[in-house]
PDB file of C-alpha atoms in Angstrom:
ATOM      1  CA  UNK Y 763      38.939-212.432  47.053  1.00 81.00           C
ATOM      2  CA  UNK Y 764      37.382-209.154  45.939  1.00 93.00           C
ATOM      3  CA  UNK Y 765      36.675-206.266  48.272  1.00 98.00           C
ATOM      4  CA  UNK Y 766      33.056-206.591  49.781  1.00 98.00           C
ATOM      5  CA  UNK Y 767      30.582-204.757  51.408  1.00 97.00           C
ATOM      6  CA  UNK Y 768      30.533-204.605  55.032  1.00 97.00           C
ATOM      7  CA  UNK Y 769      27.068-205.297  55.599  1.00 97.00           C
ATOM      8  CA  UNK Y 770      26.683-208.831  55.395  1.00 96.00           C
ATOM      9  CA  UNK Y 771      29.904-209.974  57.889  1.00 97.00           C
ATOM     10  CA  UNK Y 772      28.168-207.010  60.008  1.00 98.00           C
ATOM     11  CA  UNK Y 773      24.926-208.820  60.068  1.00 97.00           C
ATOM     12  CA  UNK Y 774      26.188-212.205  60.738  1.00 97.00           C
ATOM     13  CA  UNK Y 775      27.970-210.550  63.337  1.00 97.00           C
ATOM     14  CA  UNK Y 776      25.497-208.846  64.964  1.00 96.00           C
ATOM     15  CA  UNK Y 777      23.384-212.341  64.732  1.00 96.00           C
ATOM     16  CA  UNK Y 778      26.291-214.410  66.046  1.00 96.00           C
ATOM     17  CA  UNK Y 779      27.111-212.189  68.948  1.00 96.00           C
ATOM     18  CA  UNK Y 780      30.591-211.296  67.377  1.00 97.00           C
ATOM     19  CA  UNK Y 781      32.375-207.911  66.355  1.00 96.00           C
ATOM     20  CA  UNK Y 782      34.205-206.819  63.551  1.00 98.00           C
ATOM     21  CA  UNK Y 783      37.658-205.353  63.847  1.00 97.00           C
ATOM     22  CA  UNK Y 784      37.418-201.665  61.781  1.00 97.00           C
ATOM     23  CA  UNK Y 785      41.135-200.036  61.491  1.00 97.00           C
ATOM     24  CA  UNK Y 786      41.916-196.764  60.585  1.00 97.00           C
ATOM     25  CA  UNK Y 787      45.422-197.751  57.957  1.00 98.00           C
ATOM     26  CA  UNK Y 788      47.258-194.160  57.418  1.00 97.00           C
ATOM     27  CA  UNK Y 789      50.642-196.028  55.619  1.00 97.00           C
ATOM     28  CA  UNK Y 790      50.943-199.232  53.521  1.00 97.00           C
ATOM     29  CA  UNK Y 791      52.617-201.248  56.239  1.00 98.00           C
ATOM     30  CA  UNK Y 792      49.778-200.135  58.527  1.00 98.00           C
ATOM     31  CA  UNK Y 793      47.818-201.957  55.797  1.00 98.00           C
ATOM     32  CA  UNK Y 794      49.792-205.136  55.307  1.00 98.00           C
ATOM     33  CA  UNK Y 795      49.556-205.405  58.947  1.00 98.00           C
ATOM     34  CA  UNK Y 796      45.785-205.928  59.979  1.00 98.00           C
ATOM     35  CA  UNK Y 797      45.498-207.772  56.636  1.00 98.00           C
ATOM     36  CA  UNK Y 798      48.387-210.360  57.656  1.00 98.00           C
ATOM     37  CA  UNK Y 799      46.460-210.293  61.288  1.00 98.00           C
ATOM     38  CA  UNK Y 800      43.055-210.946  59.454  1.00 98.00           C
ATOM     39  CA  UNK Y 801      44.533-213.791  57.816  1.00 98.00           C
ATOM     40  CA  UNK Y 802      46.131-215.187  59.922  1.00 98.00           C
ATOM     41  CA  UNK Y 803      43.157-215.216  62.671  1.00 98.00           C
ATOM     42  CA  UNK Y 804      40.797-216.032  59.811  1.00 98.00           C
ATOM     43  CA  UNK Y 805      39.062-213.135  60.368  1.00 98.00           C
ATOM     44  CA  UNK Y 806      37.054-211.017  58.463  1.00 98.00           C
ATOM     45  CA  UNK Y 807      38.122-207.295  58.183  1.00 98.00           C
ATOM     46  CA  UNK Y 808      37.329-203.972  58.208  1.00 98.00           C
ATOM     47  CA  UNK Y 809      39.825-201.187  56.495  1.00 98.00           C
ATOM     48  CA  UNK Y 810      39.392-197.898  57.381  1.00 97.00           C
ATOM     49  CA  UNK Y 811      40.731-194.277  55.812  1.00 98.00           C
ATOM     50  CA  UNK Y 812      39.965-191.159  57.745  1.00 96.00           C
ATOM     51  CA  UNK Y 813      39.347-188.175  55.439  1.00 97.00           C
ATOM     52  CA  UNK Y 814      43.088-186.720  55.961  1.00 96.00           C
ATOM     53  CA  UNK Y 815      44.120-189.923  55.138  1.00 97.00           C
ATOM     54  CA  UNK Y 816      42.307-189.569  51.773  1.00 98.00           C
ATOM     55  CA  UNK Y 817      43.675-186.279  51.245  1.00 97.00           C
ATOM     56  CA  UNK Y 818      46.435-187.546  51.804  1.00 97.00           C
ATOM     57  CA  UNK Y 819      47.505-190.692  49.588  1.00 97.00           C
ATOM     58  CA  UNK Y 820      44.215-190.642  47.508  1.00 98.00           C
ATOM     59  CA  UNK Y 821      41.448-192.681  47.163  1.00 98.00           C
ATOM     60  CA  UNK Y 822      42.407-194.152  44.251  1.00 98.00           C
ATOM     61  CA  UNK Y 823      45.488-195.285  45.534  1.00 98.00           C
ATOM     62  CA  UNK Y 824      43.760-196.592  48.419  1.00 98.00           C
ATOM     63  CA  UNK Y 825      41.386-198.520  46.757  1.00 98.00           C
ATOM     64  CA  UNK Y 826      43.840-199.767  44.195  1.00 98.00           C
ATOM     65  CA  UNK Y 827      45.789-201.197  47.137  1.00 98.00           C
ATOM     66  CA  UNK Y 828      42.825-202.453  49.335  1.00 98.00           C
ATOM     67  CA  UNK Y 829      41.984-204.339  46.188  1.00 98.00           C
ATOM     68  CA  UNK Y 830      45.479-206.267  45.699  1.00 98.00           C
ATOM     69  CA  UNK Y 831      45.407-207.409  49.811  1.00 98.00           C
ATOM     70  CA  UNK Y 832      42.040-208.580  49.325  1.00 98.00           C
ATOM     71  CA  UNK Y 833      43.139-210.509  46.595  1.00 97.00           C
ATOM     72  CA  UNK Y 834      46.277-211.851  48.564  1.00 97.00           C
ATOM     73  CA  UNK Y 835      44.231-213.176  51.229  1.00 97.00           C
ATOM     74  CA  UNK Y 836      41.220-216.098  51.813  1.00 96.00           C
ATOM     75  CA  UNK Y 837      39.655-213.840  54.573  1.00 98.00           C
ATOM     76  CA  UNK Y 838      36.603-210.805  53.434  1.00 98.00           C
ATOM     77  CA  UNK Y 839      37.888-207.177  53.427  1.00 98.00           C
ATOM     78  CA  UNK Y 840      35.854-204.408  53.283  1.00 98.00           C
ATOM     79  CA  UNK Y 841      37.302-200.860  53.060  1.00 98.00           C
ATOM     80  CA  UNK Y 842      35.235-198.155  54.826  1.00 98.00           C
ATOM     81  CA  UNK Y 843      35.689-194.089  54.354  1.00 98.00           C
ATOM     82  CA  UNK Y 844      35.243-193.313  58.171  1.00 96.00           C
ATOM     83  CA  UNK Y 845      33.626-190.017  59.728  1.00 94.00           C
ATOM     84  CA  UNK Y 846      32.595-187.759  56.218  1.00 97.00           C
ATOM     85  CA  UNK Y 847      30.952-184.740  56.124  1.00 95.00           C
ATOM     86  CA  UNK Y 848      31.346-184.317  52.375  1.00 97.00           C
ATOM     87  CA  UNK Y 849      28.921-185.883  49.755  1.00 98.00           C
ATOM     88  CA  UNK Y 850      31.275-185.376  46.633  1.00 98.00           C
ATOM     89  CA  UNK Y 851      34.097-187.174  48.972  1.00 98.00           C
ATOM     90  CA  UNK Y 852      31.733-189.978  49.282  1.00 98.00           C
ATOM     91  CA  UNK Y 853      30.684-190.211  45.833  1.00 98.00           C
ATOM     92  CA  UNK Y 854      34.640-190.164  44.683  1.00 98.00           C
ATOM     93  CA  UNK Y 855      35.849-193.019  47.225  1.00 98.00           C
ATOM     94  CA  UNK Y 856      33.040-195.064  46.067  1.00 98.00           C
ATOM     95  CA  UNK Y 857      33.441-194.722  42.317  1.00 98.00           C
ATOM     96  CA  UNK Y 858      37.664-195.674  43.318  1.00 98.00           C
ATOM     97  CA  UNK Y 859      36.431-198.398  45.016  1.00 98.00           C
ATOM     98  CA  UNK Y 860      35.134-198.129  48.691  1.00 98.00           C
ATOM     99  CA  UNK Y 861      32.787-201.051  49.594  1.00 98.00           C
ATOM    100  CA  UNK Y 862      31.303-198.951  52.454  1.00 98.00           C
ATOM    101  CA  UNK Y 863      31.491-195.309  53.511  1.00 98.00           C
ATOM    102  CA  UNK Y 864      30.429-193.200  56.685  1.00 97.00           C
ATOM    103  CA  UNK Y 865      27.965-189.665  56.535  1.00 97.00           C
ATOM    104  CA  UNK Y 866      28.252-188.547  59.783  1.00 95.00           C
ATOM    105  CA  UNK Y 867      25.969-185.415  60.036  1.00 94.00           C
ATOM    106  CA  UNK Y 868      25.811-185.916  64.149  1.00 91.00           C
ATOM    107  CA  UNK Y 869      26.547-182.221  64.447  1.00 89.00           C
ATOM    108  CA  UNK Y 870      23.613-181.130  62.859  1.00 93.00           C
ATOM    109  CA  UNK Y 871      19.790-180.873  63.560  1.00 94.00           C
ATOM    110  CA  UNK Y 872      18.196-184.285  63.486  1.00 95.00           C
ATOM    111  CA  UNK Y 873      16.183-183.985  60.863  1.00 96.00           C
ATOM    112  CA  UNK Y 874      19.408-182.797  58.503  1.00 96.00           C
ATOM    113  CA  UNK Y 875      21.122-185.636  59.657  1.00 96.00           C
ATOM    114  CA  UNK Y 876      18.044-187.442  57.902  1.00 97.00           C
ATOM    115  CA  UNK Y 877      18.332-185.628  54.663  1.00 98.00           C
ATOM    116  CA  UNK Y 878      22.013-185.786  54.440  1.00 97.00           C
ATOM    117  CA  UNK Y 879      22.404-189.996  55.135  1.00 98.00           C
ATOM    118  CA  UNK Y 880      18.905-190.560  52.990  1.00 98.00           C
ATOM    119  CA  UNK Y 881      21.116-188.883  50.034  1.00 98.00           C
ATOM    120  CA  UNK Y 882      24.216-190.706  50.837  1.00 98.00           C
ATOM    121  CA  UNK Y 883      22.191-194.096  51.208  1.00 98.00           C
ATOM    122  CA  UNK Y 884      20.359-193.845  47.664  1.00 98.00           C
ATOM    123  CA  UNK Y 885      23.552-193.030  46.032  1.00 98.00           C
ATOM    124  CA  UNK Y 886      24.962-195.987  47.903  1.00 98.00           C
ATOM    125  CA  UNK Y 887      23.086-198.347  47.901  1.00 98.00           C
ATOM    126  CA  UNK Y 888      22.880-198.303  43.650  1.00 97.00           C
ATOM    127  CA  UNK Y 889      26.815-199.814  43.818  1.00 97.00           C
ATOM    128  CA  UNK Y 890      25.729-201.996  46.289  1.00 98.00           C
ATOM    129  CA  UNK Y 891      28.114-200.049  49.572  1.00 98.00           C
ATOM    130  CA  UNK Y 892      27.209-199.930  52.947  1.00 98.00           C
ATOM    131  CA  UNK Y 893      26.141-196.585  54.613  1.00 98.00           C
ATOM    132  CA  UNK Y 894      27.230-195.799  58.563  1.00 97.00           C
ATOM    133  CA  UNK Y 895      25.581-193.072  60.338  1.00 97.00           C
ATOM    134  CA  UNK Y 896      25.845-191.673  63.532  1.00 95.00           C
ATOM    135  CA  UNK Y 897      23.870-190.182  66.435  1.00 92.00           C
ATOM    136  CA  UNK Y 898      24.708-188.362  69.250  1.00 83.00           C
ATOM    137  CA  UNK Y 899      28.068-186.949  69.444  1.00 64.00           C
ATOM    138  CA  UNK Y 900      30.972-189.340  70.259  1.00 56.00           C
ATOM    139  CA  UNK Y 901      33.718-186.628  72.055  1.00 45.00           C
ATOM    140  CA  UNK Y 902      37.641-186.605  72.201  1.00 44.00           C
ATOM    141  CA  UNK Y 903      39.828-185.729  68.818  1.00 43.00           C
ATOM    142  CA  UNK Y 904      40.598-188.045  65.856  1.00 47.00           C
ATOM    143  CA  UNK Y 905      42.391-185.823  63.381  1.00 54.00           C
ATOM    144  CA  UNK Y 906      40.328-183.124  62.189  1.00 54.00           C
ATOM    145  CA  UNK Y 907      36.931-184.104  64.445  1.00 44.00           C
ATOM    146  CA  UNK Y 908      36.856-182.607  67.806  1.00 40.00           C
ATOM    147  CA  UNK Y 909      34.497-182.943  69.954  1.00 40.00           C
ATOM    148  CA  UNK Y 910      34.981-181.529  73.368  1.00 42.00           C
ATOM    149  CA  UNK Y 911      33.579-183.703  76.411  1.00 48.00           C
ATOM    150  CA  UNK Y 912      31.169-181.015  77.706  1.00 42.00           C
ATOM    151  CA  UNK Y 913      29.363-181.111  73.934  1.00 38.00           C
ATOM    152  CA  UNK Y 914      29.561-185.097  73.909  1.00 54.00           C
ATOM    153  CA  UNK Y 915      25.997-186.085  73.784  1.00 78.00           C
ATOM    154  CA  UNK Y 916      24.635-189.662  74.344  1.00 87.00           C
ATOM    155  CA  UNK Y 917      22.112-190.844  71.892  1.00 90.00           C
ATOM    156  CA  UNK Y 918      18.704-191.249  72.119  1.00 92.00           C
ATOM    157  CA  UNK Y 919      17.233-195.038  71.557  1.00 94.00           C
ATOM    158  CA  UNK Y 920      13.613-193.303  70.100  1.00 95.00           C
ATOM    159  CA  UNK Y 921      15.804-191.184  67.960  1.00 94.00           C
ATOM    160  CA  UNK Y 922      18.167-194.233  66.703  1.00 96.00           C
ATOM    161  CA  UNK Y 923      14.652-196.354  66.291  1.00 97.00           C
ATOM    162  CA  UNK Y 924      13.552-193.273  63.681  1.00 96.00           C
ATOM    163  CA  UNK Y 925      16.664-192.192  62.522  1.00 97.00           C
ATOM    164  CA  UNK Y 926      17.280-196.032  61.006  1.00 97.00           C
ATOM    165  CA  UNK Y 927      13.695-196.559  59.685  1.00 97.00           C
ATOM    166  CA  UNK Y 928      13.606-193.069  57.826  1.00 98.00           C
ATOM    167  CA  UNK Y 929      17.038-192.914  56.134  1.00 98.00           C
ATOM    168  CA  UNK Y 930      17.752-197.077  55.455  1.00 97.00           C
ATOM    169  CA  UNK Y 931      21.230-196.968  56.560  1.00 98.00           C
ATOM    170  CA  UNK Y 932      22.859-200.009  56.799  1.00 98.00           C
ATOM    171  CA  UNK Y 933      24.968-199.519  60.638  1.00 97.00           C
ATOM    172  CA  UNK Y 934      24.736-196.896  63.046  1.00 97.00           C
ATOM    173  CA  UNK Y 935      27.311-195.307  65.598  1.00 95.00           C
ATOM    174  CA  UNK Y 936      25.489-194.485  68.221  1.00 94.00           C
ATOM    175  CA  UNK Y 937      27.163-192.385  70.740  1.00 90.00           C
ATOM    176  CA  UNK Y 938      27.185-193.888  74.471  1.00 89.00           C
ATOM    177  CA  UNK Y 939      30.119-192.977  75.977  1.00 81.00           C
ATOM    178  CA  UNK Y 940      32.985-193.945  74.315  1.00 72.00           C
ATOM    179  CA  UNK Y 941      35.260-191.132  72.665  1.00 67.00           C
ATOM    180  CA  UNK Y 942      38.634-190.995  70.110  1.00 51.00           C
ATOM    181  CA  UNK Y 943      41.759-190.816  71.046  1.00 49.00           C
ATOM    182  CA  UNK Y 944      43.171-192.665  74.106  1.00 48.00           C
ATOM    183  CA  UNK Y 945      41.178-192.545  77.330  1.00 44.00           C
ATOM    184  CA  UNK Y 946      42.274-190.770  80.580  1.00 50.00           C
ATOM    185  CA  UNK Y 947      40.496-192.706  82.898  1.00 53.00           C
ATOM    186  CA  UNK Y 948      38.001-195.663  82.758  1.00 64.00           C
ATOM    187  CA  UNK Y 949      35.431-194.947  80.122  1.00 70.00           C
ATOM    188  CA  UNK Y 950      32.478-194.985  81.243  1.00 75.00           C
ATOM    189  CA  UNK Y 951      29.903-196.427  78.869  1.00 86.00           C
ATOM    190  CA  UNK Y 952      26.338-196.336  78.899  1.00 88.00           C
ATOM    191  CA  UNK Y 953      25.182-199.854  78.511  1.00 92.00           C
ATOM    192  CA  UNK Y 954      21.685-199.505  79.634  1.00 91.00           C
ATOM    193  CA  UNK Y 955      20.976-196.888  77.028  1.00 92.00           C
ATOM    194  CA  UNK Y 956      23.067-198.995  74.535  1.00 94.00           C
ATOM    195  CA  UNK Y 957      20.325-202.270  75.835  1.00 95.00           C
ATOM    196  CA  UNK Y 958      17.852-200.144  74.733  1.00 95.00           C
ATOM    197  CA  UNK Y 959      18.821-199.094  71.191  1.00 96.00           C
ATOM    198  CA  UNK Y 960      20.020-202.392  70.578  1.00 96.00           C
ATOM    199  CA  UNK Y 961      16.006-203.666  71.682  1.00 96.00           C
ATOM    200  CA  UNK Y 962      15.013-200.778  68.879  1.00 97.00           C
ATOM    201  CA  UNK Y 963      17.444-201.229  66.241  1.00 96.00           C
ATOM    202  CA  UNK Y 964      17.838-204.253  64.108  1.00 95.00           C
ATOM    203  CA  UNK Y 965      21.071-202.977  61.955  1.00 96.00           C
ATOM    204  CA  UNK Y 966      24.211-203.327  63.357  1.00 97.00           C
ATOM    205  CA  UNK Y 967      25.077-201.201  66.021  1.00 97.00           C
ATOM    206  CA  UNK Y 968      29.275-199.615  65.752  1.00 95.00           C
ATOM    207  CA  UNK Y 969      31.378-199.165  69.029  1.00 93.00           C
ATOM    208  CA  UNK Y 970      33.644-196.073  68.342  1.00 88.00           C
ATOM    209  CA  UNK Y 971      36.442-194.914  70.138  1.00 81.00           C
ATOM    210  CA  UNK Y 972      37.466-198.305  70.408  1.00 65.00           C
ATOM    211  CA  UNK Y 973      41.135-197.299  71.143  1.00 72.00           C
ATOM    212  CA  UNK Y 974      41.944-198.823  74.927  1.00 76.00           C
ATOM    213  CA  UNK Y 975      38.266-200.084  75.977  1.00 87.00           C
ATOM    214  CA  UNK Y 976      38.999-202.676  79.089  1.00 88.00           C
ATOM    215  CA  UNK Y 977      38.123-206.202  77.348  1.00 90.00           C
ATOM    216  CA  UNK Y 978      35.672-206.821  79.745  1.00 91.00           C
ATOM    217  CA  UNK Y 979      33.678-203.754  78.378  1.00 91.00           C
ATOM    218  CA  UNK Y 980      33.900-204.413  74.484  1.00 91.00           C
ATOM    219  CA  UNK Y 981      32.834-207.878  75.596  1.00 93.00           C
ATOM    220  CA  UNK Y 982      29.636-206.368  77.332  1.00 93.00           C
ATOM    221  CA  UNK Y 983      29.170-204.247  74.602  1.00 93.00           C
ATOM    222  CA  UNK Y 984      29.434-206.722  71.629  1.00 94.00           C
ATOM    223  CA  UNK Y 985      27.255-209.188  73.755  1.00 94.00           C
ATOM    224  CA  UNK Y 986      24.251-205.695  73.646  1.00 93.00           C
ATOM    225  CA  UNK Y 987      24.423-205.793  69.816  1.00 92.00           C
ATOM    226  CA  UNK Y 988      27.694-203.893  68.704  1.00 94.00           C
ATOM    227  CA  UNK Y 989      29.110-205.626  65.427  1.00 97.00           C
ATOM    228  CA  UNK Y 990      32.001-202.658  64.334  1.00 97.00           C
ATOM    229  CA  UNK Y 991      34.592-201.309  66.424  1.00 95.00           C
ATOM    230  CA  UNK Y 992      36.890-199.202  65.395  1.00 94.00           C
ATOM    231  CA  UNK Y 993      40.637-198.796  66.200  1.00 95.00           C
ATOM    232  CA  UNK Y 994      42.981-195.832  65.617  1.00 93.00           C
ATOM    233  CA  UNK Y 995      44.699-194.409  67.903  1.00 91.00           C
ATOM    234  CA  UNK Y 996      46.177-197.423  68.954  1.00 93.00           C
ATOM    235  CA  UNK Y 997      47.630-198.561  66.326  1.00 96.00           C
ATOM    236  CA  UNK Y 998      49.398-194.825  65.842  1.00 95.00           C
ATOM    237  CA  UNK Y 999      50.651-195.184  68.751  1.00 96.00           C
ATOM    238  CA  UNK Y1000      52.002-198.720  68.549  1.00 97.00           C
ATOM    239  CA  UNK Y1001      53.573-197.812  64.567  1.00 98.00           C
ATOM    240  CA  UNK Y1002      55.223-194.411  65.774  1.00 98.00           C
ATOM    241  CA  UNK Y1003      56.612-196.093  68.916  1.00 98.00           C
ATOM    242  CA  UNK Y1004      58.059-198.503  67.511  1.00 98.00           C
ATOM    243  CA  UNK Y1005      60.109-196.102  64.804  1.00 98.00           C
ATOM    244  CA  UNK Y1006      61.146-194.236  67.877  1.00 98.00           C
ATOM    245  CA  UNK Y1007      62.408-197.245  69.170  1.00 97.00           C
ATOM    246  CA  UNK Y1008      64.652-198.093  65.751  1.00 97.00           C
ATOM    247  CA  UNK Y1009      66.566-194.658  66.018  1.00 97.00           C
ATOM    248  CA  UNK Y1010      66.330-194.512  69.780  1.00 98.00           C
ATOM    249  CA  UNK Y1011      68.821-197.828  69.566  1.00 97.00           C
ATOM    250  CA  UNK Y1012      70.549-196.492  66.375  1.00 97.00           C
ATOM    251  CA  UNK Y1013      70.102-192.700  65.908  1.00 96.00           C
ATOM    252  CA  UNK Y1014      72.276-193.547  62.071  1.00 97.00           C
ATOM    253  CA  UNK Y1015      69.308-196.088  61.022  1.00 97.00           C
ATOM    254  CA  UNK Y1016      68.345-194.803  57.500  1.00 97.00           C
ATOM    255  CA  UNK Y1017      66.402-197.854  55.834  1.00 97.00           C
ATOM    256  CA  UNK Y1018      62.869-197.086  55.942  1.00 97.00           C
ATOM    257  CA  UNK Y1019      62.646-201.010  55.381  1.00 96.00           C
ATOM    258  CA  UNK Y1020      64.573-201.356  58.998  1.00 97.00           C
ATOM    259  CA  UNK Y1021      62.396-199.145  60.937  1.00 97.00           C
ATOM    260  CA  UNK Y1022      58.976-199.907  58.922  1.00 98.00           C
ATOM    261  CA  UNK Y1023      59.167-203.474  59.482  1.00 98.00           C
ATOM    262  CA  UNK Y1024      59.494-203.164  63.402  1.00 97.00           C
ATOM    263  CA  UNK Y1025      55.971-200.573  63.004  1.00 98.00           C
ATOM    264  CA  UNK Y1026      54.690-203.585  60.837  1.00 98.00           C
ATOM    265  CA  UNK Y1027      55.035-205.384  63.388  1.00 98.00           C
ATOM    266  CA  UNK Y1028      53.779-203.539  66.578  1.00 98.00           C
ATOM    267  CA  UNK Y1029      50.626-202.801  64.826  1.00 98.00           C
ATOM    268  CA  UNK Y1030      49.986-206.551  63.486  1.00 98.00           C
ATOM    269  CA  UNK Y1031      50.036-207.357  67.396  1.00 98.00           C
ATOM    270  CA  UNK Y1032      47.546-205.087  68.286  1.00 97.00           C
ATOM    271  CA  UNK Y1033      45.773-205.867  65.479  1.00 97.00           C
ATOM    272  CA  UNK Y1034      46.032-209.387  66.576  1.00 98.00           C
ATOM    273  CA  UNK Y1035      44.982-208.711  70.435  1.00 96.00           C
ATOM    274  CA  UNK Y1036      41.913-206.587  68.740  1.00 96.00           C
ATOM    275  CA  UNK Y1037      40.109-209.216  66.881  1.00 97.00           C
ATOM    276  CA  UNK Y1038      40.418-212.015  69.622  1.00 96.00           C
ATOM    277  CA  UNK Y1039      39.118-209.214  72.067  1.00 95.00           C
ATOM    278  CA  UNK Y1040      35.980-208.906  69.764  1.00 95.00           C
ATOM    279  CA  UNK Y1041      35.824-212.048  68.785  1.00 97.00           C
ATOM    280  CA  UNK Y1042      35.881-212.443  64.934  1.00 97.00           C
ATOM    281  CA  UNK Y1043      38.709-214.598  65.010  1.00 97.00           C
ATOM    282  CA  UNK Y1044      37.696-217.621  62.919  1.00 97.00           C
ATOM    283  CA  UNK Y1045      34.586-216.276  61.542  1.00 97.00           C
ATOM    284  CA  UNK Y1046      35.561-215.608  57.984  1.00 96.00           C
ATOM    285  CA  UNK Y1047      34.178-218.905  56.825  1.00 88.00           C
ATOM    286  CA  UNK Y1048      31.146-218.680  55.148  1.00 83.00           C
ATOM    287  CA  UNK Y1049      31.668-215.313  54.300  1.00 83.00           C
TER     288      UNK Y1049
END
């Protein structure tokens, strides 16, 4: 198969009362290992690149190998550009080959979120790639976005309801509750507020922060109208642990190909654990 767009699986999703794994890949083993996961769950897929991750293989490069796994595989892959602030960033991944891409313009003023994701949606939606959005101000740090808890700020459902009928974005990341990185207690979601959006908004709602949510919570959540969650810091955690590991048990190791294929595999687990959490396992056909 051909990369897609996100925005059909996210629809059927959202219809079907399922989620969409979204993983942030930083190394081609990280890669290989959601896509073996997807496949083997029969699941579609979400890849994701932060913008460091951009800067630092390339989107081109990126693309070019996105391309080749969804060609390996019988499951639908869509590879997102997660949490942008820049428009000529956006216009490069998509011309290398992103099938969906992320504005996030939280931090300003409503209406210049408006401006800024109406922009990114018209240049878009001409190559047929979804737009994400987001409201509100998810907290905690994921690479270069920091947001500290005190400034997290829930969104507002009347806001979502406009926000999504004035810009046309495909999803939206509404912010109740969850944040990056790892949590250090219980999160503590707001699902009434996220009832409520879900009641106003008819795109796809996306969970993120989706790094060590209790199952029982992404289950509420997905059953209020998320479709997308996303998964990073996990999966860092689970790659880099398991390198420690290698030259923890032999300090000499010096075969990337050792110590990569035990990070292969820690991730594919989670990976793994991820989509039967949300539920996409199996739901690639027809897609």
């Amino acid at each position: 198969m051909s990369l897609v767009s996100s925005t059909e699986m996210l629809r059927k999703a959202r219809k079907e009362g399922y989620c969409v794994g979204a993983f942030n890949v930083h190394t081609l083993e990280m890669l290989q290992a959601v896509v073996e996961a997807a496949e083997e769950a029969q699941a579609p897929l979400i890849l994701q690149t932060t913008v460091g991750t951009v800067g630092h293989l390339g989107p081109e490069y990126i693309a070019a190998i996105a391309r080749v796994a969804a060609g390996s595989v019988r499951v639908p892959i869509a590879l997102h550009l997660d949490h942008c602030h820049d428009y000529a960033l956006i216009e490069r991944c998509i011309a290398a080959g992103y099938t969906s891409v992320m504005i996030d313009a939280s931090m300003r003023p409503f209406e210049e979120n408006v401006e800024q994701t109406k922009r990114v949606v018209e240049l878009a939606h001409r190559a047929g790639v979804n737009v994400e959005a987001e409201l509100g101000k998810v907290g905690g740090v994921e690479e270069e976005l920091a947001v500290d808890e005190a400034d997290a700020v829930l969104a507002d459902p009347a806001e979502c309801e406009r926000f999504a009928a004035l810009t046309g974005v495909d999803t939206l990341a509404p912010a109740i509750g969850t944040a990056h990185g790892m949590y250090k207690g219980k999160p503590k979601i707001a699902f009434s507020r996220l009832e409520e959006i879900a009641s106003r908004v008819g795109v796809p709602l996306v969970l993120h922060g989706g790094s060590g949510i209790p199952e029982e919570q992404v289950k509420r959540a997905v059953s209020l109208g998320m479709a997308k969650m996303n998964v990073a810091t996990e999966l860092r955690i689970a790659f880099s642990g398991a390198i420690r590991q290698v030259f923890g048990e032999n300090p000499d190791e010096n075969d990337p190909r050792t110590y990569m294929k035990r990070a292969k595999q820690a991730v594919k687990a989670i990976a793994h654990a991820k989509m039967a959490m949300c539920g996409c396992a199996g739901k690639a056909a027809g897609l």
